[in-house]
Coordinates of C-alpha atoms in Angstrom, one line a residue:
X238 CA 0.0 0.0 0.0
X239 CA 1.4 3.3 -0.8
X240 CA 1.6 6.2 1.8
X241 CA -0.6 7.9 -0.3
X242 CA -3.4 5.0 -0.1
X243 CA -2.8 4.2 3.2
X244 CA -3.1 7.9 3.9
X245 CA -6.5 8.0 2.7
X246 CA -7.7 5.0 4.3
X247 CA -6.8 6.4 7.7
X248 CA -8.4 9.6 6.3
X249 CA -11.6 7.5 5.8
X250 CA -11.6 5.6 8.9
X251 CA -10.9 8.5 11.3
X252 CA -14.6 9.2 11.8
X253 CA -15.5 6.0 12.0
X254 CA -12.6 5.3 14.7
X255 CA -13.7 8.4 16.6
X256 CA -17.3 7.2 17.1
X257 CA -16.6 3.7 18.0
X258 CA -14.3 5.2 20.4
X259 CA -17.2 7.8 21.6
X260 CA -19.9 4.7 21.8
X261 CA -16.8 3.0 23.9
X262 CA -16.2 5.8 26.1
X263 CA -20.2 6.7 26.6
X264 CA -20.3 2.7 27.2
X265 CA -17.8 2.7 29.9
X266 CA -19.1 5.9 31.6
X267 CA -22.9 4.7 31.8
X268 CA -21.1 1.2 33.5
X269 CA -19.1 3.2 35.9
X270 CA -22.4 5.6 37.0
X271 CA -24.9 3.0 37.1
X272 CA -23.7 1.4 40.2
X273 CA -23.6 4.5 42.1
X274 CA -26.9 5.3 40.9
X275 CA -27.7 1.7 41.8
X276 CA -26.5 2.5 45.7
X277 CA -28.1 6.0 45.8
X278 CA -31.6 4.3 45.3
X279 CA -31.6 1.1 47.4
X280 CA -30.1 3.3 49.9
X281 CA -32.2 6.0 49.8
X282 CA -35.1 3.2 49.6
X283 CA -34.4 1.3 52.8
X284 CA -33.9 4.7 54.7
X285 CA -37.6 5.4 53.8
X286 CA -38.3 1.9 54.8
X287 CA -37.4 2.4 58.0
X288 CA -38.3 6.0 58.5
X289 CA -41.9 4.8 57.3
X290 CA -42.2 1.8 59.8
X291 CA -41.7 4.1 62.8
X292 CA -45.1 5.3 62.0
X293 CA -46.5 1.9 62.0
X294 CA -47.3 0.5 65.7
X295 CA -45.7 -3.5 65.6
X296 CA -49.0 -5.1 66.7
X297 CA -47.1 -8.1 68.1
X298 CA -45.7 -5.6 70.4
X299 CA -48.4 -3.8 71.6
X300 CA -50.6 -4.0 75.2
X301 CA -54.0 -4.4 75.5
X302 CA -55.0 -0.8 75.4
X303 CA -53.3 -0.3 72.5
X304 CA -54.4 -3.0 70.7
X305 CA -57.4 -1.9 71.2
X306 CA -57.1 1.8 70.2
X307 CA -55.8 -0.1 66.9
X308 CA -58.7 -1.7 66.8
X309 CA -60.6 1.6 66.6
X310 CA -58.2 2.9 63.9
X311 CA -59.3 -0.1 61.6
X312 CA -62.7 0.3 62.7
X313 CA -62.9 3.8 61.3
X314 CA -61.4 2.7 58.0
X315 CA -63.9 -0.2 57.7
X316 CA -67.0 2.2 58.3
X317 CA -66.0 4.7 56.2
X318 CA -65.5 2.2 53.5
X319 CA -69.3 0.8 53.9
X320 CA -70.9 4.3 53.7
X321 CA -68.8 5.3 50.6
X322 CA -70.1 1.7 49.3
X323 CA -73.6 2.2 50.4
X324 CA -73.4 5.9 48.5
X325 CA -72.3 4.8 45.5
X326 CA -75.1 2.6 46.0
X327 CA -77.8 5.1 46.3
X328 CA -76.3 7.8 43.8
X329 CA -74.7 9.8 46.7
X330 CA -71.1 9.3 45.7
X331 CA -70.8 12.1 43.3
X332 CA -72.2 14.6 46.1
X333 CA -69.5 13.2 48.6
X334 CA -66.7 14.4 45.8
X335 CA -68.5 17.5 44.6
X336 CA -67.5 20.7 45.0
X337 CA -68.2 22.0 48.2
X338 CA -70.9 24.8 48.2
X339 CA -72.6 26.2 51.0
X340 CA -76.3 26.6 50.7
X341 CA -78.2 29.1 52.7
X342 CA -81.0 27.9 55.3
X343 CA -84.5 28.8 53.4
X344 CA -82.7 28.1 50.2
X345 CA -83.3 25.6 47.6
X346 CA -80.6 23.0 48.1
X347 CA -82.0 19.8 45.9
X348 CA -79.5 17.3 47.4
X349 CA -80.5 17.6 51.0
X350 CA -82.7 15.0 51.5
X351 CA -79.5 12.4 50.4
X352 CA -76.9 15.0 52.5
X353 CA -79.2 13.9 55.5
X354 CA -78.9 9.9 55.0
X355 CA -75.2 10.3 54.7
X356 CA -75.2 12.7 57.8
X357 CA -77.6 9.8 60.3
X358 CA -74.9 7.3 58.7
X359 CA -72.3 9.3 59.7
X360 CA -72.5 10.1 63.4
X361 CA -70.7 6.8 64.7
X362 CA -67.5 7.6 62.5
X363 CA -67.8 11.3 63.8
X364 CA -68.1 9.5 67.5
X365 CA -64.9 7.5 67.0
X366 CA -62.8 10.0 64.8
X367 CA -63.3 12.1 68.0
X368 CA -61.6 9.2 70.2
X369 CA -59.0 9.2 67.7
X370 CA -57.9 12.3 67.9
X371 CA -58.1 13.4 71.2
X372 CA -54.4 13.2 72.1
X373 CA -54.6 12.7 76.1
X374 CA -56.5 9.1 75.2
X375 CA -54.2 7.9 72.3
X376 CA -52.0 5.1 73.9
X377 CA -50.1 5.2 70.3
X378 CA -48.7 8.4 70.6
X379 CA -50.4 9.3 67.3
X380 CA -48.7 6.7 65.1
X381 CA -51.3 4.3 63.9
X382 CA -53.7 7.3 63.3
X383 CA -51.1 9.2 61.5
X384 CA -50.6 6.5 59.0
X385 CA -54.5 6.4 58.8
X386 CA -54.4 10.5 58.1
X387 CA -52.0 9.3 55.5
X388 CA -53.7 6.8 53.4
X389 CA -57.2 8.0 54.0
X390 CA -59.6 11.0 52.8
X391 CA -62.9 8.9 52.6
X392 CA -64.1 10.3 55.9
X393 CA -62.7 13.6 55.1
X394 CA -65.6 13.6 52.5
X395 CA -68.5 12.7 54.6
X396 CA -66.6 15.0 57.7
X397 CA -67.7 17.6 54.9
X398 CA -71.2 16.9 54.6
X399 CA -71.8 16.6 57.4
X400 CA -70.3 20.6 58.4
X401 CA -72.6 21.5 55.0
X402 CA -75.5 19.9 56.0
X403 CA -75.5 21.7 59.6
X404 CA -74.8 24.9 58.1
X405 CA -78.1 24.4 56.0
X406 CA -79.7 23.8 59.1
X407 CA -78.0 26.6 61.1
X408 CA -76.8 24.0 63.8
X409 CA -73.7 25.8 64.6
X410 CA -72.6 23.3 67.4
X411 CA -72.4 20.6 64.6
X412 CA -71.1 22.3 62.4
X413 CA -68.1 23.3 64.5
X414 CA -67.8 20.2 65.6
X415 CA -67.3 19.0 62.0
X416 CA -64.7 21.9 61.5
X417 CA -62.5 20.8 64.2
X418 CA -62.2 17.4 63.3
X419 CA -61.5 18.3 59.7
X420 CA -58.7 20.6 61.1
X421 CA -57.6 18.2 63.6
X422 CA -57.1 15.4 60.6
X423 CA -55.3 18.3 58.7
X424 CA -52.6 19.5 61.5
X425 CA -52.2 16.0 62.3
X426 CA -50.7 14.9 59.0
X427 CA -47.3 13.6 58.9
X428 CA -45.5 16.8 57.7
X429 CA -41.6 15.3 58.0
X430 CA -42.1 13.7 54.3
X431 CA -41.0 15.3 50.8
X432 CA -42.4 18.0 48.7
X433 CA -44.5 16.0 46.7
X434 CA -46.5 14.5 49.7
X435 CA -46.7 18.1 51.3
X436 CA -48.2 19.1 48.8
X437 CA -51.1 17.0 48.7
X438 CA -51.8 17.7 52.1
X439 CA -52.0 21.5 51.5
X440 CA -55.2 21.1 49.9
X441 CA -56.7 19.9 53.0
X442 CA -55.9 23.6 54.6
X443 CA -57.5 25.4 51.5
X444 CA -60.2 23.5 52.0
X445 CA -60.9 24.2 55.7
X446 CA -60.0 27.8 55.2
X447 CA -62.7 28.1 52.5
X448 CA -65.2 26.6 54.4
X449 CA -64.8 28.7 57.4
X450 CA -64.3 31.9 55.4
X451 CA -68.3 31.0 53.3
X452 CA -69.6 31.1 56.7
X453 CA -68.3 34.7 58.1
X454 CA -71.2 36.7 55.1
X455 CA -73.7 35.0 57.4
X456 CA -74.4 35.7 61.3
X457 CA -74.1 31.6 61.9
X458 CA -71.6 31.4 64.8
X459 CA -71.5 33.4 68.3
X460 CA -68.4 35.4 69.4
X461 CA -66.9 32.4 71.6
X462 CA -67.3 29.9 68.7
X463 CA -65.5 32.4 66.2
X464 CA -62.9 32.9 68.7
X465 CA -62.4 29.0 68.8
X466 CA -62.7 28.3 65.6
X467 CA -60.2 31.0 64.6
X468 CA -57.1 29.3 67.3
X469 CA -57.8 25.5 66.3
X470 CA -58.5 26.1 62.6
X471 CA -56.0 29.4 62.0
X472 CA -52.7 28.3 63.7
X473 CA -49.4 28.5 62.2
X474 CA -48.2 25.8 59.1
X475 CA -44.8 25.8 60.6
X476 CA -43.2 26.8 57.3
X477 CA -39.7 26.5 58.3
X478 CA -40.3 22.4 59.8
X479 CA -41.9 21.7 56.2
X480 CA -39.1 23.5 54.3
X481 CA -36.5 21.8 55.9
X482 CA -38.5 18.2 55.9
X483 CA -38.8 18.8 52.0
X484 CA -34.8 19.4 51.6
X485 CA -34.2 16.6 53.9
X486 CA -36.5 14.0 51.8
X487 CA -35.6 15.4 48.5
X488 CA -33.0 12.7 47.5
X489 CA -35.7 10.1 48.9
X490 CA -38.5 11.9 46.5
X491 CA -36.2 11.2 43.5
X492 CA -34.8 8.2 44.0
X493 CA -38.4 6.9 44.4
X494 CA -39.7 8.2 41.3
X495 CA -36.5 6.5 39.8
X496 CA -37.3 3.0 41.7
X497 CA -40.9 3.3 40.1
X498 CA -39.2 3.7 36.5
X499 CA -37.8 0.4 36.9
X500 CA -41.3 -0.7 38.3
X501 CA -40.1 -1.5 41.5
X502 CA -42.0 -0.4 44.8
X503 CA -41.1 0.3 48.6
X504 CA -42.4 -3.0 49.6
X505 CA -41.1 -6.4 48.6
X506 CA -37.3 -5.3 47.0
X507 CA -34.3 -6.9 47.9
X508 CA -32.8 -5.3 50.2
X509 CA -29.2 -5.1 47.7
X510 CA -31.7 -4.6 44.8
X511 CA -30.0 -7.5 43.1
X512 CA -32.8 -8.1 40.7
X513 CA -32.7 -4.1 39.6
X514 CA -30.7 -4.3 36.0
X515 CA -30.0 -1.3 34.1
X516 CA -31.4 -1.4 31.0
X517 CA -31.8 0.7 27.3
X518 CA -34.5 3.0 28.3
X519 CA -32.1 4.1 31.3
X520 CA -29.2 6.9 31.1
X521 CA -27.2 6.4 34.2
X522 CA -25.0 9.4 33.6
X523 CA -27.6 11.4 33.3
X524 CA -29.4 10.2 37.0
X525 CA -26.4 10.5 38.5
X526 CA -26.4 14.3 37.3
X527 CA -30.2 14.5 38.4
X528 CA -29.1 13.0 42.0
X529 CA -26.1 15.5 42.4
X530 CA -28.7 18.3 41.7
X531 CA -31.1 17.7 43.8
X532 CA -28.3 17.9 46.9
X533 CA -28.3 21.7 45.8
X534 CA -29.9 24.2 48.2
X535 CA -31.8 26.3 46.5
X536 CA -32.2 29.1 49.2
X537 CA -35.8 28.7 50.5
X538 CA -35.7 27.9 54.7
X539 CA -38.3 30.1 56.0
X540 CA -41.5 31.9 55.5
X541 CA -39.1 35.3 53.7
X542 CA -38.0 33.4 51.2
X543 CA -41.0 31.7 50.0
X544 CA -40.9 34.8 47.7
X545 CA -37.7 33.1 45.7
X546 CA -39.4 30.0 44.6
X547 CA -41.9 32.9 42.2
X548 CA -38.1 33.6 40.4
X549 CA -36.9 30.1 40.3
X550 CA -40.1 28.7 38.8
X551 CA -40.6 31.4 35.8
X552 CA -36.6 30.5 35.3
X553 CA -37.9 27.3 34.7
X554 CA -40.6 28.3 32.6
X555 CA -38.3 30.5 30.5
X556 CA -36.6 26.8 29.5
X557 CA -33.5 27.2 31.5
X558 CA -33.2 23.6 33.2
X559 CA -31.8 22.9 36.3
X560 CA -30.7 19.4 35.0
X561 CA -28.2 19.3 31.9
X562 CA -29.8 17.1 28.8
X563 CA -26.7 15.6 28.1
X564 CA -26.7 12.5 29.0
X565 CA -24.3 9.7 27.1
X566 CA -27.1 9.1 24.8
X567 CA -29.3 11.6 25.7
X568 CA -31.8 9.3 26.4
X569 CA -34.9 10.5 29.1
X570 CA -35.7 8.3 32.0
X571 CA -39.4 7.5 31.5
X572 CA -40.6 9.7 33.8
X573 CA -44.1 9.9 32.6
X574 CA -44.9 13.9 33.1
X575 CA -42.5 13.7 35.4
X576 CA -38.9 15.0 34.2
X577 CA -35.5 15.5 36.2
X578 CA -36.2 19.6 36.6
X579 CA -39.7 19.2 37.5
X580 CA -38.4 16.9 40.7
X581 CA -35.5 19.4 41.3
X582 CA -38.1 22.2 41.2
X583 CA -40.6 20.2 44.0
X584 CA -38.7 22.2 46.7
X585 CA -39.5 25.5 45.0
X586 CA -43.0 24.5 43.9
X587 CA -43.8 23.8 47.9
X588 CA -42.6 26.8 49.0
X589 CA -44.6 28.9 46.3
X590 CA -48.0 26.9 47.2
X591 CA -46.9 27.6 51.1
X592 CA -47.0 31.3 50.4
X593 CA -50.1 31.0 48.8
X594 CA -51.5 29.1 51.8
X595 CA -50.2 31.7 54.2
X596 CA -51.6 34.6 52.4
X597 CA -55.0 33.3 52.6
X598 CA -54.4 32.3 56.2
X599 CA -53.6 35.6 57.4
X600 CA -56.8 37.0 55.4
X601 CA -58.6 34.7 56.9
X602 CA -57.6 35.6 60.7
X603 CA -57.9 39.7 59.4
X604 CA -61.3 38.9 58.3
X605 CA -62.5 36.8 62.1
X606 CA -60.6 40.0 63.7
X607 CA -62.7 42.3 61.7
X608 CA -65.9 40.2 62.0
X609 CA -66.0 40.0 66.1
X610 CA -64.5 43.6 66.4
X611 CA -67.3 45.4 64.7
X612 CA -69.9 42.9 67.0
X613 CA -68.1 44.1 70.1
X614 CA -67.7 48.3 69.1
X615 CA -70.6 48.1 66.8
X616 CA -68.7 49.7 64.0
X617 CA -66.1 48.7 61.3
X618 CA -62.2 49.0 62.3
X619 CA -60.8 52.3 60.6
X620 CA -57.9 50.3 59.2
X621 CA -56.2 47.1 59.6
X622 CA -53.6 48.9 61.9
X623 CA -56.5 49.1 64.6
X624 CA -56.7 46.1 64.5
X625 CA -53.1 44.8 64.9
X626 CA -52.8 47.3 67.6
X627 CA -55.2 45.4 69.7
X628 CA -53.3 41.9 68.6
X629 CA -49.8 42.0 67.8
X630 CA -50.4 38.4 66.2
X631 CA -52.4 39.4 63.5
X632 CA -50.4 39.7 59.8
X633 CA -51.6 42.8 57.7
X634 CA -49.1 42.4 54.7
X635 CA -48.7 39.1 52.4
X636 CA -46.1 37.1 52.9
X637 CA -44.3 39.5 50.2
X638 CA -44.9 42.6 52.2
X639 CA -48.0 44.0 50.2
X640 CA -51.3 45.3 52.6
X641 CA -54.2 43.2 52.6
X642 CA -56.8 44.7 51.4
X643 CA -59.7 45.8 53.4
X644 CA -62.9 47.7 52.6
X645 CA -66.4 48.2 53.5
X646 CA -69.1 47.5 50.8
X647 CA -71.6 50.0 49.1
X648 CA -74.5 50.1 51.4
X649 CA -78.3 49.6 49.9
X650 CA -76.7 46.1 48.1
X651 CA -79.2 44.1 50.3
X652 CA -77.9 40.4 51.7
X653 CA -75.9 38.3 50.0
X654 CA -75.5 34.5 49.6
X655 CA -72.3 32.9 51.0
X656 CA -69.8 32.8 48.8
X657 CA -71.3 36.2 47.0
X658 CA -68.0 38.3 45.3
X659 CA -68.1 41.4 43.7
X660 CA -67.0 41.4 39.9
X661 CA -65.4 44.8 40.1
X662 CA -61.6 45.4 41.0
X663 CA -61.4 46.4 44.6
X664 CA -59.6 49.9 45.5
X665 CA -56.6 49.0 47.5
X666 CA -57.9 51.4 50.2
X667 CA -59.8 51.3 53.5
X668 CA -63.1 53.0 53.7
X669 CA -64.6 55.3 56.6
X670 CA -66.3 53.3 60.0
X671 CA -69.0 55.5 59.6
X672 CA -70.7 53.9 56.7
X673 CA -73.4 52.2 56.9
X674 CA -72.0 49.4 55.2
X675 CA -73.8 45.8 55.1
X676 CA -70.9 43.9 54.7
X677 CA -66.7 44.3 54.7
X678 CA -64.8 42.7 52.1
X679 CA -60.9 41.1 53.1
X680 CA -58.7 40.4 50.1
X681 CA -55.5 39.4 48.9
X682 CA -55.2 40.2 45.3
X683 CA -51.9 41.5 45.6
X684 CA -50.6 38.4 47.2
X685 CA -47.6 37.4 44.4
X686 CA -48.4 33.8 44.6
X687 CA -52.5 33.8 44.2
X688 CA -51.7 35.8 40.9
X689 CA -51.0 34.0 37.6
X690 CA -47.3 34.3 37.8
X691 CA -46.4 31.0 37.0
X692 CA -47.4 29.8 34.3
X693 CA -45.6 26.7 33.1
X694 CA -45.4 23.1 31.8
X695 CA -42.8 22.5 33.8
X696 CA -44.9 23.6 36.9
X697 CA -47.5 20.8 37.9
X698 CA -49.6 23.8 40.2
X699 CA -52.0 22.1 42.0
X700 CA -55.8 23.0 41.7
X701 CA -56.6 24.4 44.6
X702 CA -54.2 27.1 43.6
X703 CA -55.1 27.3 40.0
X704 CA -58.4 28.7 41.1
X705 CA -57.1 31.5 43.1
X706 CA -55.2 32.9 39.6
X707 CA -59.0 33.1 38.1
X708 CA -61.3 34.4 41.0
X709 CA -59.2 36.4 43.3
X710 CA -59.4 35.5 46.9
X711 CA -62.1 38.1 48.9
X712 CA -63.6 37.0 52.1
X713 CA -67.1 38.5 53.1
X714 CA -67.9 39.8 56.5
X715 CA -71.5 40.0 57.2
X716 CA -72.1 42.9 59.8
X717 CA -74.6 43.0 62.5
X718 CA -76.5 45.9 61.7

């Protein structure tokens, strides 16, 4: 061969020698990540073994009262479970998962007479949900009902009708009685877990806060019950305990979702995972990028700095990901919807939902404050300042520093239904006590998270929120003159 052949043939061959040695060298980098990746998860999935059966009470272990308080826990679940059966049943499951609406006594409300059966039905769960949550008498410090909390939202439901069905009925005793346990199931969730089971649970606080909040346009409860209902139902979310629960389980959180590619659950693996092989569909360099990213802090540890997850989700939304796509092959783990920035972003996508949670907590104590000072003085407060002067606990600026708005409505409107809003844009001012005003509105349109700021595919916003970006949040405050 002459140098001039041979010359050309190596010519030729170069690119082909290049990308065998590429595949080689992407081949030997996926083998060397995927056992680290390997470890991360079964690590990672044993820890939340174990942190998980701490919640479970060992029922070889336990004495005879506490056996029998477990009895009761699985009681609960089994009644519940017969009343949602007998509902679907008799065409009453769709009212159980309805929207919750608040219907005025006197007022057409076509779905009473089946609220009532579930409500009768109902009063032996209510009887023993009570037992199970009155922490002086719970010989399991709270663990086997906490894993009940967890796994069920069936008695939620009915807990629900049965608060609507007294409200129709103007039995306020009942009705608060309802309210409490609903908050009780909601502050007793187990909030050490990751962002994505946080979240879940949030929805369980919207929904108390809007059915207390429908109640204040009406003159349903009596000073001492507002006052009650305002400490049990309006206490503190403990943002910096969830924030730092969500960073500490955020490996866990991924690592799971990763486990569930490769079908695999948190029950029944081996505990050296020796049946997990990697296979085509998997890009280990790439997880192994995705699990050193989601060790970064992203800068949100208390209730100031919910404000920074509003930034870091529109980053996202501009398409600047958190994760690099270049994997060996570039080849996404089959995440479903799920992708590797939308898990780094879970932390951020907590916060943002916690901020909007707060805001409406703090318009909802501002709006009880307003509500029993004008019963007590017999006139509206002349600003929000009034208020806080007479409690230093009460919040008058969103979590992002903006006033909440307050102001009195036009007099000569006549009553309004629960739930009645105005259509026009509030003025971001308070109006004179003097007026003769009917009814006081409490909003939070300013609030940066209830506004439709984030907008984004990458942002999986859950639907409680969603609602607040399309009917801004404004409390009603019925007066008693």
């Amino acid at each position: 061969m002459t140098p001039k052949s041979f010359g050309l043939w190596t010519l030729a061959l170069c690119p082909l020698t290049l990308l065998l040695a590429g595949i080689a060298y992407g081949f030997a980098r996926e083998y060397r990540a995927w056992p680290r990746v390997r470890r991360t998860i079964a690590t990672s999935m044993q820890e939340q073994k174990q942190w998980f059966q701490q919640w479970l009470p060992d029922r070889e272990d336990l004495t005879d009262e506490e056996s029998r308080f477990q009895r009761k826990v699985d009681q609960l679940g089994l009644m519940t479970f017969v009343i949602y059966d007998q509902a679907r049943d008799c065409g009453l499951n769709s009212l159980i998962r309805s929207e919750t609406v608040l219907f005025e006594p006197g007022t057409p409300w076509p779905e009473a007479p089946l609220a009532k059966r579930i409500v009768d039905e109902a009063e032996p769960i209510i009887e023993i949900a009570e037992e199970l949550l009155d922490e002086d008498a719970d010989p399991l410090n709270g663990r086997g009902v906490k894993h009940w909390l967890q796994l069920d939202g069936e008695t939620e439901g009915i807990l629900t009708i049965y608060f609507q069905y007294s409200y129709y009925n103007r039995e306020s005793d009942q009705a608060k009685r309802a309210l409490v346990l609903l908050s009780k199931i909601a502050f007793n969730q187990i909030t050490d877990v990751n962002s994505f089971s946080q979240r879940y649970q949030l929805q369980k606080y919207d929904k108390l806060y809007t059915l207390f909040s429908s109640t204040l346009s009406s003159d349903f409860w009596t000073d001492a019950q507002l006052a009650e209902l305002s400490d049990q139902l309006l206490q503190p979310l403990d943002i910096p305990a969830r924030l730092n629960a969500s960073h500490k389980h955020r490996s866990e959180n991924i690592t799971q979702r990763i486990a569930q590619t490769f079908d695999l659950q948190a029950d029944g693996i081996e505990d050296d995972f020796v049946d997990t092989r990697r296979t085509i569909s998997v890009d280990s360099v790439y997880l192994s990028r995705l699990l050193k990213a989601s060790r970064i802090d992203d800068g949100i540890h208390h209730a100031e700095d919910l404000v920074k997850s509003v930034g870091i989700l529109s980053e996202a939304e501009r398409g600047q990901p958190k994760v690099p796509f270049t994997g060996v092959f570039s080849v996404d783990v089959p995440f479903t919807r799920w992708n590797g920035d939308s898990l780094i972003l879970e932390d951020a996508t907590l916060a943002y939902e916690l901020g909007a949670l707060e805001d409406i907590r703090r318009a909802n104590r501002l709006a009880v404050a307003i509500k029993r000072f004008e019963w007590r003085e017999k006139r509206w407060p002349s600003s929000l300042e009034e208020l806080a002067a007479e409690d230093e606990d009460l919040e008058i600026r969103t979590v992002e520093g903006h006033r909440i708005e307050y102001s009195l409505d036009h007099p000569g409107f006549g009553e309004k239904p629960a739930g009645w809003q105005r259509t026009e844009e509030p003025e971001d001012k308070e109006r004179f006590p003097e007026s003769k005003s009917t009814y006081a509105v409490v909003g939070n349109s300013q609030s940066v998270f209830l506004q439709q700021r984030v907008d984004s595919k990458r942002y999986y916003g859950a639907s409680w929120l969603r609602q607040y970006h399309f009917s801004p949040l404004r409390i009603m405050i019925k007066g008693s003159r």
